[in-house]
Coordinates of C-alpha atoms (C1' of nucleotides) in Angstrom, one line a residue:
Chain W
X1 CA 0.0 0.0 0.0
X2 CA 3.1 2.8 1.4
X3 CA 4.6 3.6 -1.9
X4 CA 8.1 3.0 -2.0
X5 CA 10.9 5.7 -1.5
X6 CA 12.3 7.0 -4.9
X7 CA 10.8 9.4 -7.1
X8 CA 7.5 8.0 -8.7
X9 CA 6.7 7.6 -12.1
X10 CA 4.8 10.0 -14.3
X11 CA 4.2 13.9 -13.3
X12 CA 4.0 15.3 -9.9
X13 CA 0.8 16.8 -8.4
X14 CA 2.1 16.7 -4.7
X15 CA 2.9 20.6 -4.6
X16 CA -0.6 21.3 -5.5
X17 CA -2.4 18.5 -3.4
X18 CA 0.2 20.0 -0.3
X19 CA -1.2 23.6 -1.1
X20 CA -5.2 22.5 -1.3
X21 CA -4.6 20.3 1.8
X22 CA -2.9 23.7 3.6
X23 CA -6.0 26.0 2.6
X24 CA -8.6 23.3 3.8
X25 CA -6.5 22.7 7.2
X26 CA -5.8 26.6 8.0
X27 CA -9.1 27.7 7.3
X28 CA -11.0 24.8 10.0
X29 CA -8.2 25.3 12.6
X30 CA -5.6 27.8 14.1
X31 CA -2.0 27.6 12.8
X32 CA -0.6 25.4 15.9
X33 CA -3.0 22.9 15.7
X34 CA -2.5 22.0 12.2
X35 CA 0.9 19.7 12.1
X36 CA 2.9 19.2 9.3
X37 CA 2.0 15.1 9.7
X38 CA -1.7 16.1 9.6
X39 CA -0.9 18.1 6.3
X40 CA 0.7 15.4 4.4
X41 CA -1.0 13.0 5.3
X42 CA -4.7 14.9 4.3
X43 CA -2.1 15.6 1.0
X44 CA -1.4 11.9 0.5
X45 CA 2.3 12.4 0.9
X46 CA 5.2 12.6 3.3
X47 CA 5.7 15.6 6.2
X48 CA 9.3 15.7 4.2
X49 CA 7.9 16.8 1.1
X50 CA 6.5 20.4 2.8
X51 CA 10.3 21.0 2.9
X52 CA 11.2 20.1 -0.3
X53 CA 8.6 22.0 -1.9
X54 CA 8.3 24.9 0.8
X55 CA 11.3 24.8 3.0
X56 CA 8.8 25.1 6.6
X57 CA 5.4 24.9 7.4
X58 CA 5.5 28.8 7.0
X59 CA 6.7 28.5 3.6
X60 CA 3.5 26.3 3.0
X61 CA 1.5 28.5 4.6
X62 CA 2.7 31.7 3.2
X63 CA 2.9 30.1 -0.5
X64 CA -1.0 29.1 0.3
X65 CA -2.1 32.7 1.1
X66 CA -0.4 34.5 -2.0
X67 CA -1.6 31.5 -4.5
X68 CA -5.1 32.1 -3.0
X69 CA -5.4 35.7 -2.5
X70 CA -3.5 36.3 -5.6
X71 CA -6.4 36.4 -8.2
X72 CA -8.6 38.3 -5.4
X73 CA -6.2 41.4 -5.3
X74 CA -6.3 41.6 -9.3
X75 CA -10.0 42.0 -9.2
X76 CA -9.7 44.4 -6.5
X77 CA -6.9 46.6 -8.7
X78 CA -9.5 46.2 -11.4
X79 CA -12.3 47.6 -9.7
X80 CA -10.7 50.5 -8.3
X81 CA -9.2 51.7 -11.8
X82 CA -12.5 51.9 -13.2
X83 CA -13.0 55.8 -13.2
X84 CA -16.2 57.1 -12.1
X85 CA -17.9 57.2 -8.7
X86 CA -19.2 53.9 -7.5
X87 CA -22.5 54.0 -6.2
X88 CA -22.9 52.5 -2.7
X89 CA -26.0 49.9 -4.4
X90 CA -23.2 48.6 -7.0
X91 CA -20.8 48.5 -3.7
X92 CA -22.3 45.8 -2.2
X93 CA -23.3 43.9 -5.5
X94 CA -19.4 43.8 -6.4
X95 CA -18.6 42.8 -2.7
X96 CA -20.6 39.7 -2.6
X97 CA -19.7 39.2 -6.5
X98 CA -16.0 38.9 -5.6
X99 CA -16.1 37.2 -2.0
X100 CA -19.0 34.6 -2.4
X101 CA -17.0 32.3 -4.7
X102 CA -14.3 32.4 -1.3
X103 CA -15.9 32.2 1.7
X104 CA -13.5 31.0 3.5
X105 CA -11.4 34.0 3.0
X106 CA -13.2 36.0 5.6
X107 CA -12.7 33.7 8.0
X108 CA -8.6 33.8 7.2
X109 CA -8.7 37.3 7.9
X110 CA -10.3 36.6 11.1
X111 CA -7.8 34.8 12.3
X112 CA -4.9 36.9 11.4
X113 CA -7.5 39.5 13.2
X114 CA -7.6 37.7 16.5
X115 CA -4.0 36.9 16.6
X116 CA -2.0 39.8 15.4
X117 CA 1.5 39.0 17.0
X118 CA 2.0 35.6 15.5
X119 CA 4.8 35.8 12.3
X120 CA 2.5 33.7 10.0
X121 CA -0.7 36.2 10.7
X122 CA 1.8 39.3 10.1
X123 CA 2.0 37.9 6.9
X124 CA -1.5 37.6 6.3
X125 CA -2.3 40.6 7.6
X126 CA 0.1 42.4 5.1
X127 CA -1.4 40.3 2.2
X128 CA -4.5 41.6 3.0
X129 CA -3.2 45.0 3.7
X130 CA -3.7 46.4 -0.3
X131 CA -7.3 44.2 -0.1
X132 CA -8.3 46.2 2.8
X133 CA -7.7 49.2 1.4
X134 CA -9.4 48.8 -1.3
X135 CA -12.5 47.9 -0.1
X136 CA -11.7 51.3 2.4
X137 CA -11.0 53.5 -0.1
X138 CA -14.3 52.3 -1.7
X139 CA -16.4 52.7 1.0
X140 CA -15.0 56.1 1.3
X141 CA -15.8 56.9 -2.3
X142 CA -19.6 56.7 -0.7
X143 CA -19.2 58.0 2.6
X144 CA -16.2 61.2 2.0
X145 CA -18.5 63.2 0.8
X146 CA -20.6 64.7 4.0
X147 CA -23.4 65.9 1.2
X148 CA -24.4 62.2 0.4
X149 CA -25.3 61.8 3.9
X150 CA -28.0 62.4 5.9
X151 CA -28.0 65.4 8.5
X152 CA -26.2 64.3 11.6
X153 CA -24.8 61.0 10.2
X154 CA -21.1 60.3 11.5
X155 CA -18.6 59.4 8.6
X156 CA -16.4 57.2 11.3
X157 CA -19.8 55.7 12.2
X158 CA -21.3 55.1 8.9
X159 CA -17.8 53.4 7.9
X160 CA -17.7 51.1 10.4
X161 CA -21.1 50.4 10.0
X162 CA -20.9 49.2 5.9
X163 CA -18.1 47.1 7.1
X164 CA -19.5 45.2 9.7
X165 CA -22.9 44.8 7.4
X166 CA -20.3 43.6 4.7
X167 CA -18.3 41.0 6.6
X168 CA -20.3 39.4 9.3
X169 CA -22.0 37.4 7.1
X170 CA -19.2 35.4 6.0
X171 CA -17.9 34.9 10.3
X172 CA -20.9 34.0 11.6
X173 CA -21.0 30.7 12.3
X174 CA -22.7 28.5 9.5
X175 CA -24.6 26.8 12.8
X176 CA -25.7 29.7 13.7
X177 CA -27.0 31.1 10.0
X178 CA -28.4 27.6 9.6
X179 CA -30.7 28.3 12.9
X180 CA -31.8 31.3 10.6
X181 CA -32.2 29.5 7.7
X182 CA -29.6 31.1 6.1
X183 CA -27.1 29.0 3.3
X184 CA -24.9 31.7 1.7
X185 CA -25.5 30.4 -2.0
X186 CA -25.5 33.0 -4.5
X187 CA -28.9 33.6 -4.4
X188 CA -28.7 34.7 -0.8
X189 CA -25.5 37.4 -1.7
X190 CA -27.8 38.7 -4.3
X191 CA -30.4 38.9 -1.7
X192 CA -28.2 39.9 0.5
X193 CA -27.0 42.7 -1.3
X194 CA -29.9 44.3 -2.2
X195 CA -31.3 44.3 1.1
X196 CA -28.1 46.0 2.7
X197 CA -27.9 48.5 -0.4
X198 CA -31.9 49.4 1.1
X199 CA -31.1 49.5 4.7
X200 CA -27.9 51.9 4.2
X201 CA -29.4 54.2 1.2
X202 CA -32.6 54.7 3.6
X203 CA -30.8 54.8 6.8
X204 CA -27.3 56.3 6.4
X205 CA -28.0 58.4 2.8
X206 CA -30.1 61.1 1.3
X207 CA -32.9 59.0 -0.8
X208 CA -32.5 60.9 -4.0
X209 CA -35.9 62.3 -3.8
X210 CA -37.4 62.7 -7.4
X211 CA -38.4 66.2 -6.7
X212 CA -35.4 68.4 -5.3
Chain T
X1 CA 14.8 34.9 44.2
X2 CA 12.3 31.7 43.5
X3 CA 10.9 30.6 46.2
X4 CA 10.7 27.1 47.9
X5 CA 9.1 24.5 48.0
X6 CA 6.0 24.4 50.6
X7 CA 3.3 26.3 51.4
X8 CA 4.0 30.2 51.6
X9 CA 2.6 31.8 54.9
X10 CA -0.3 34.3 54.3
X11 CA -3.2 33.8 52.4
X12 CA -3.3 32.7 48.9
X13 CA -4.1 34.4 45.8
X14 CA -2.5 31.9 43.2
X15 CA -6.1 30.6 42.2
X16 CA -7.3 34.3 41.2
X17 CA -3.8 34.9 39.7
X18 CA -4.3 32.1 37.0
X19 CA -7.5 32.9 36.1
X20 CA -6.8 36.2 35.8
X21 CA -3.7 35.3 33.7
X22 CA -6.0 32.7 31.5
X23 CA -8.5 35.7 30.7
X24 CA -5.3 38.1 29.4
X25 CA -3.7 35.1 27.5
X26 CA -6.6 33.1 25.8
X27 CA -8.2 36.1 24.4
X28 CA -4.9 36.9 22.9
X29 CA -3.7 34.0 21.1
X30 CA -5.5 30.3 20.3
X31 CA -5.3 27.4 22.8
X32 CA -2.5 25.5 21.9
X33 CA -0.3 28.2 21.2
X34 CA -0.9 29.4 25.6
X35 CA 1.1 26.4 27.2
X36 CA 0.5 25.8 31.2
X37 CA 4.3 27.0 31.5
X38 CA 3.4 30.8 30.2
X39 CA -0.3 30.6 31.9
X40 CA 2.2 29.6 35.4
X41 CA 4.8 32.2 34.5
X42 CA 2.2 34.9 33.8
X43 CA 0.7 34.3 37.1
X44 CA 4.1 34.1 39.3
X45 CA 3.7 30.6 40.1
X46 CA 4.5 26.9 38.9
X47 CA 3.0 25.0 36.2
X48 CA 1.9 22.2 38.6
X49 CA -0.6 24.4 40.5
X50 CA -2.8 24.4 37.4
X51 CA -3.6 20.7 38.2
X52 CA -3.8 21.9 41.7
X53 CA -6.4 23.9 41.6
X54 CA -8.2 23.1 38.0
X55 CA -7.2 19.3 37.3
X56 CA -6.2 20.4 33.6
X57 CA -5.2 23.3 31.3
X58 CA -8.9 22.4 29.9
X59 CA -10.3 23.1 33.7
X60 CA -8.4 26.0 34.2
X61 CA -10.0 27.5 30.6
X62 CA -13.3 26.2 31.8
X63 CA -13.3 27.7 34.6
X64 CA -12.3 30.9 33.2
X65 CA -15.0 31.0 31.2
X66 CA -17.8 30.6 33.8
X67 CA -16.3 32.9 36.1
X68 CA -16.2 35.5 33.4
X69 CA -19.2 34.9 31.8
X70 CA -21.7 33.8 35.3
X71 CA -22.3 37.7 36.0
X72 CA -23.3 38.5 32.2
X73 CA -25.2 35.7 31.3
X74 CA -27.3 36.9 35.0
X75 CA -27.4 40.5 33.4
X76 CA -29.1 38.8 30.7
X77 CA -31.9 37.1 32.4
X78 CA -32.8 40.3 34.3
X79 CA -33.2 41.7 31.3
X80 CA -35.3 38.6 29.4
X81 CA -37.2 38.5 32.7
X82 CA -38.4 42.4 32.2
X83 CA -42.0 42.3 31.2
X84 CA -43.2 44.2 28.2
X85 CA -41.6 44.9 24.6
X86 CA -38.5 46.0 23.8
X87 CA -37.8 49.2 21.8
X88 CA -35.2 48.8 19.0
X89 CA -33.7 51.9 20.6
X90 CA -33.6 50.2 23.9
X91 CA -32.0 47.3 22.3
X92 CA -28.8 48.7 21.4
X93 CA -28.2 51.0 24.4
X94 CA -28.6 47.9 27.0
X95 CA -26.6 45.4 24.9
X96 CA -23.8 48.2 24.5
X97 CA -24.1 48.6 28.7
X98 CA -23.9 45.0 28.8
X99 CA -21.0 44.3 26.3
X100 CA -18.7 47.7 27.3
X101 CA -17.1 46.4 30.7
X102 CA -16.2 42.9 28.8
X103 CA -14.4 44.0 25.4
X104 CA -12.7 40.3 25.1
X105 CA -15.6 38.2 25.3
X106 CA -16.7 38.8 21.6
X107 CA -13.0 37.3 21.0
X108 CA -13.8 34.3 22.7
X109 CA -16.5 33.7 20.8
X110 CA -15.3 34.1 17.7
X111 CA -12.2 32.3 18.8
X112 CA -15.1 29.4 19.4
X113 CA -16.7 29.8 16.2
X114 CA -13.6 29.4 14.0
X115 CA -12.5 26.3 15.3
X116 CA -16.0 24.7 16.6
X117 CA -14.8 21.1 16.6
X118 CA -12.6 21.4 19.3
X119 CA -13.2 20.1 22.8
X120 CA -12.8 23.5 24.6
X121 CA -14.3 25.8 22.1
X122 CA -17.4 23.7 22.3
X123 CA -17.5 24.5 25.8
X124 CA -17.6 28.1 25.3
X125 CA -20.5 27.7 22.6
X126 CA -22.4 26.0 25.2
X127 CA -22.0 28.4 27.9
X128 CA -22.4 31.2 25.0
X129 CA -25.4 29.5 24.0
X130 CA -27.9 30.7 26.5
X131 CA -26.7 34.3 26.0
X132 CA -27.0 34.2 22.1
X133 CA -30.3 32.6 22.9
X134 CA -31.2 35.8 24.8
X135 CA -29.8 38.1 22.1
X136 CA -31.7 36.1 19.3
X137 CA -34.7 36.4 21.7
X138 CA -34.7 39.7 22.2
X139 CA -34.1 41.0 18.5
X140 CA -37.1 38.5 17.8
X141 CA -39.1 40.6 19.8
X142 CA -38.9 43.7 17.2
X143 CA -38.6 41.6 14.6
X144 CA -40.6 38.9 14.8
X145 CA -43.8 41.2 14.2
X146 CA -43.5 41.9 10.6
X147 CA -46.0 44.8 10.9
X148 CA -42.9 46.6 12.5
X149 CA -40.7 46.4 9.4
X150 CA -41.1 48.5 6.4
X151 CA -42.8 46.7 2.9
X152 CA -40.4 44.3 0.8
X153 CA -38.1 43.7 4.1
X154 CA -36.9 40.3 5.0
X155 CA -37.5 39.5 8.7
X156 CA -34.7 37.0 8.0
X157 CA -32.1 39.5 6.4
X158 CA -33.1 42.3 9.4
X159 CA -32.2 39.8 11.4
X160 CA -28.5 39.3 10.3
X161 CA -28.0 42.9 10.0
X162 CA -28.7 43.7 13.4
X163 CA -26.3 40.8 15.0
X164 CA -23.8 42.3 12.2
X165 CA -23.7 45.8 13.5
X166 CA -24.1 45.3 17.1
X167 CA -20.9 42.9 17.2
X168 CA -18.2 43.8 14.5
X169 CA -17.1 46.6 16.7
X170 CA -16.1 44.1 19.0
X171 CA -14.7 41.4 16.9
X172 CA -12.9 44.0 14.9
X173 CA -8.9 44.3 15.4
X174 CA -8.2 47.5 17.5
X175 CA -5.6 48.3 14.8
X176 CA -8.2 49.0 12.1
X177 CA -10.6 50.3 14.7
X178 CA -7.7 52.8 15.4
X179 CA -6.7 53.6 12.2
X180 CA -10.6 54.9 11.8
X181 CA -9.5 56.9 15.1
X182 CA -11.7 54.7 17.3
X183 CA -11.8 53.5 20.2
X184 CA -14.2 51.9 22.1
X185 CA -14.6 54.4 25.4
X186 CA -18.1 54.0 26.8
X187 CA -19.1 57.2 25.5
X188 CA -17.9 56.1 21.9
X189 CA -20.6 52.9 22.7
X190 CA -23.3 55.7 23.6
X191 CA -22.7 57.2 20.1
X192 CA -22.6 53.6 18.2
X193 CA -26.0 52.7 19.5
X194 CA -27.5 55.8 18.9
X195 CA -26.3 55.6 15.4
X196 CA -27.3 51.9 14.7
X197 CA -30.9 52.7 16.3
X198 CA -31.1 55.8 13.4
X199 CA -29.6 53.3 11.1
X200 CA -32.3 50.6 11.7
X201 CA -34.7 53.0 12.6
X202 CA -34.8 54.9 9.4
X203 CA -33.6 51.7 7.2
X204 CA -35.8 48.7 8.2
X205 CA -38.4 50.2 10.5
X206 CA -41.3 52.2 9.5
X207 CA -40.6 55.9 11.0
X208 CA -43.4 56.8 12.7
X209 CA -44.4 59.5 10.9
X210 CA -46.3 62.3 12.9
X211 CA -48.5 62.5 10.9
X212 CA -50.7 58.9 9.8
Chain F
dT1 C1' 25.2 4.4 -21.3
dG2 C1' 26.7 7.0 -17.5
dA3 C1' 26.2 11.1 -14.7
dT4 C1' 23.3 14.5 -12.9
dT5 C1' 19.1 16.2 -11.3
dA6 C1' 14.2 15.6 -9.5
dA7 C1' 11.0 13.5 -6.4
dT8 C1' 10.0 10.6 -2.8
dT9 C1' 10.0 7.5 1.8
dA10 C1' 11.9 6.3 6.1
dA11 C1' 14.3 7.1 10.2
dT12 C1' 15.7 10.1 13.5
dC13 C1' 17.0 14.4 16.5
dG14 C1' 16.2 18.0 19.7
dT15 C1' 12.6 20.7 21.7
dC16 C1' 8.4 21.8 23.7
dT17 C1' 4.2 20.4 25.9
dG18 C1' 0.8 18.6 29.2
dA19 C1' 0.8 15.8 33.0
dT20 C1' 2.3 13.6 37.2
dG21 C1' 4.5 12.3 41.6
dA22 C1' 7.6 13.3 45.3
dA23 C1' 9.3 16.4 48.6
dT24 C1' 8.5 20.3 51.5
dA25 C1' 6.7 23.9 54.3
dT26 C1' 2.6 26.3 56.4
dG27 C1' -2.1 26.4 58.7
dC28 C1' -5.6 24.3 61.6
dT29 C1' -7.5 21.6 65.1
dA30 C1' -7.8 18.3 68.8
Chain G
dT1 C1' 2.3 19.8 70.3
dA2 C1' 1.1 16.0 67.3
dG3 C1' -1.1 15.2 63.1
dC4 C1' -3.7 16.0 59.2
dA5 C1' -5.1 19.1 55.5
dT6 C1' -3.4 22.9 52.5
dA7 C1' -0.3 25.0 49.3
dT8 C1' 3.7 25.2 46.9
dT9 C1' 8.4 23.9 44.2
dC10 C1' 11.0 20.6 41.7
dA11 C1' 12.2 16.8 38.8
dT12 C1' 10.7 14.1 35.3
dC13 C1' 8.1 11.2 31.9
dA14 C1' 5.8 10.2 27.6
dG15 C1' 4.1 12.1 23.5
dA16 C1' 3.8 15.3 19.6
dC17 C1' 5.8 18.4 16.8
dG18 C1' 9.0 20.7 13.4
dA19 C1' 13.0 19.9 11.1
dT20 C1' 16.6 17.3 8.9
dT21 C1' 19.4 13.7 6.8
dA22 C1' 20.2 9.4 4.3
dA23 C1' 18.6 6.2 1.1
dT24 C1' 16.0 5.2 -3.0
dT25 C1' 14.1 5.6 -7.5
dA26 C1' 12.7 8.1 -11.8
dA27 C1' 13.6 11.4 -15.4
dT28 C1' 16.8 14.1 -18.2
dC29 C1' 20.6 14.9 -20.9
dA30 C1' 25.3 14.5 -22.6

DNA sequence: TGATTAATTAATCGTCTGATGAATATGCTA
DNA sequence: TAGCATATTCATCAGACGATTAATTAATCA
């Protein structure tokens, strides 16, 4: 059954199997409690091989977050150099368009959130710096402007608001959406979307009346 | 400098000293990565006391938790146990009182949801149950009545977005929070619940307009 | 074909961790 | 004051973990 030792016949796949096994692994449990045994073996392969291909556990680690988040920063850079304002309905629509195919990625940041001084969350932390940005520098694209709020709105407030509305979602705990009947399927983000775009535009923004 | 072996003369604090040390160091970093030897250390004792006094690294975080969370989770019957309906404006104010003096417990919990296979997270959800329980309770009571909400809004989605706004400030990482120059004083809570009450209040809930 | 490089297993090393038992000194009570 | 319960340090054990090396086999290329 345990394949011999020598190099095996035909092409390699373990790098790739190593780096699916390291995002599936990371994302269910902290850092320390995934070993580099538990790893290879969910990879089919030997704790050796995370050396050969990644020098540490780190390397693994770190290779997993750039090959994942990767593709998610070019969308980001794509989004923001489209001129024009974004309006804050379309804000949410692209939100949910870029993040529900990764909802695990949320929870990533998360952890990085919860447990700043560790070197491996440092990392993820400055991965996602240029992401969170983004989505900040959106946000303030809506919110910058005092005349697109209502009288008496707080800017700081209103932020932290569209960010919590925006991300809790994908932390909650699918146990606990489940309870609501809640199952974040596509559907639901579109949903979803639309019914934050209505809660902020009639809550946090002047409606633009038809008569002025 | 260390001293020996055998019971010091005086009374003892060691007990209070480890839990203290537990609450400070499992908010800060996941599980494994707080070993008995820096929960000792932290407290100015030895390692072995932890079995002394708690059995197990698992009794000692166990115990944490109900000492920390006994006095809220009462705070949160008195309030269930009030007769009469909540106002959505009420809502927010008492949970902000509620959550202000205990800025780590949100961590817990979220520590609890990302990793909700293991043995002591699953304790915290069950001891976190009966206050979510409460929460979910008392949001059901404005919500559940679906002559409160405005036309075309999803009791469901109202849901969600109330749990959304009334914990990401907590769960957030004080280095964003900061970066938005905010803190989380008690008068900074006064002004977050006054501006989620306008934001529900204006968003999902009919305004009750003076005039019918 | 022979030599070099690539890919893999198996065995092992030192370190840290949680847990435990033994020894020791104080406090309390009869 | 004798004796038992209380509270503490210290030494140590077994297991897991990350890392590393040696051995082994396939692919590549001269």
């Amino acid at each position: 059954m345990t394949a011999l030792p020598g190099r095996p016949k035909g092409d390699s796949d373990t790098r790739a199997r190593l780096i699916h096994a390291a995002r599936c692994l990371f994302v269910a449990q902290p850092y320390t409690k995934v070993s580099t045994r538990l790893l290879a073996s969910h990879a089919g392969t030997n704790a050796a091989m995370i050396r050969y291909y990644f020098v540490d556990k780190a390397g693994l680690f770190e290779s997993m977050i750039k090959e994942t988040f990767g593709p998610l920063l070019e969308q980001m850079r794509q989004i923001l150099s489209q001129p024009g304002e974004l309006k804050i309905a379309e804000l949410f629509t692209r939100y949910y368009q870029v993040m529900g195919p990764h909802p695990d990625l949320p929870k990533l940041m998360l952890r990085s959130m919860l447990d700043p001084q560790s070197t491996e969350n440092r990392l993820v932390a400055r991965v996602f710096a240029e992401f969170m940005q983004g989505a900040i520098q959106l946000i303030g694209q809506s919110l910058q402007q005092p005349q697109h709020l209502q009288q008496g709105v707080d800017a700081q407030l209103a932020r932290l608001s569209l960010i919590g509305l925006a991300v809790f979602p994908f932390i909650a705990p699918p146990q606990t959406l489940r309870s609501q009947g809640i199952e974040l399927s596509p559907e639901f983000l579109t949903r979803l979307a639309q019914h934050n775009q209505r809660l902020v535009s009639q809550g946090i923004f002047k409606t633009a009346s038809p008569e002025s």
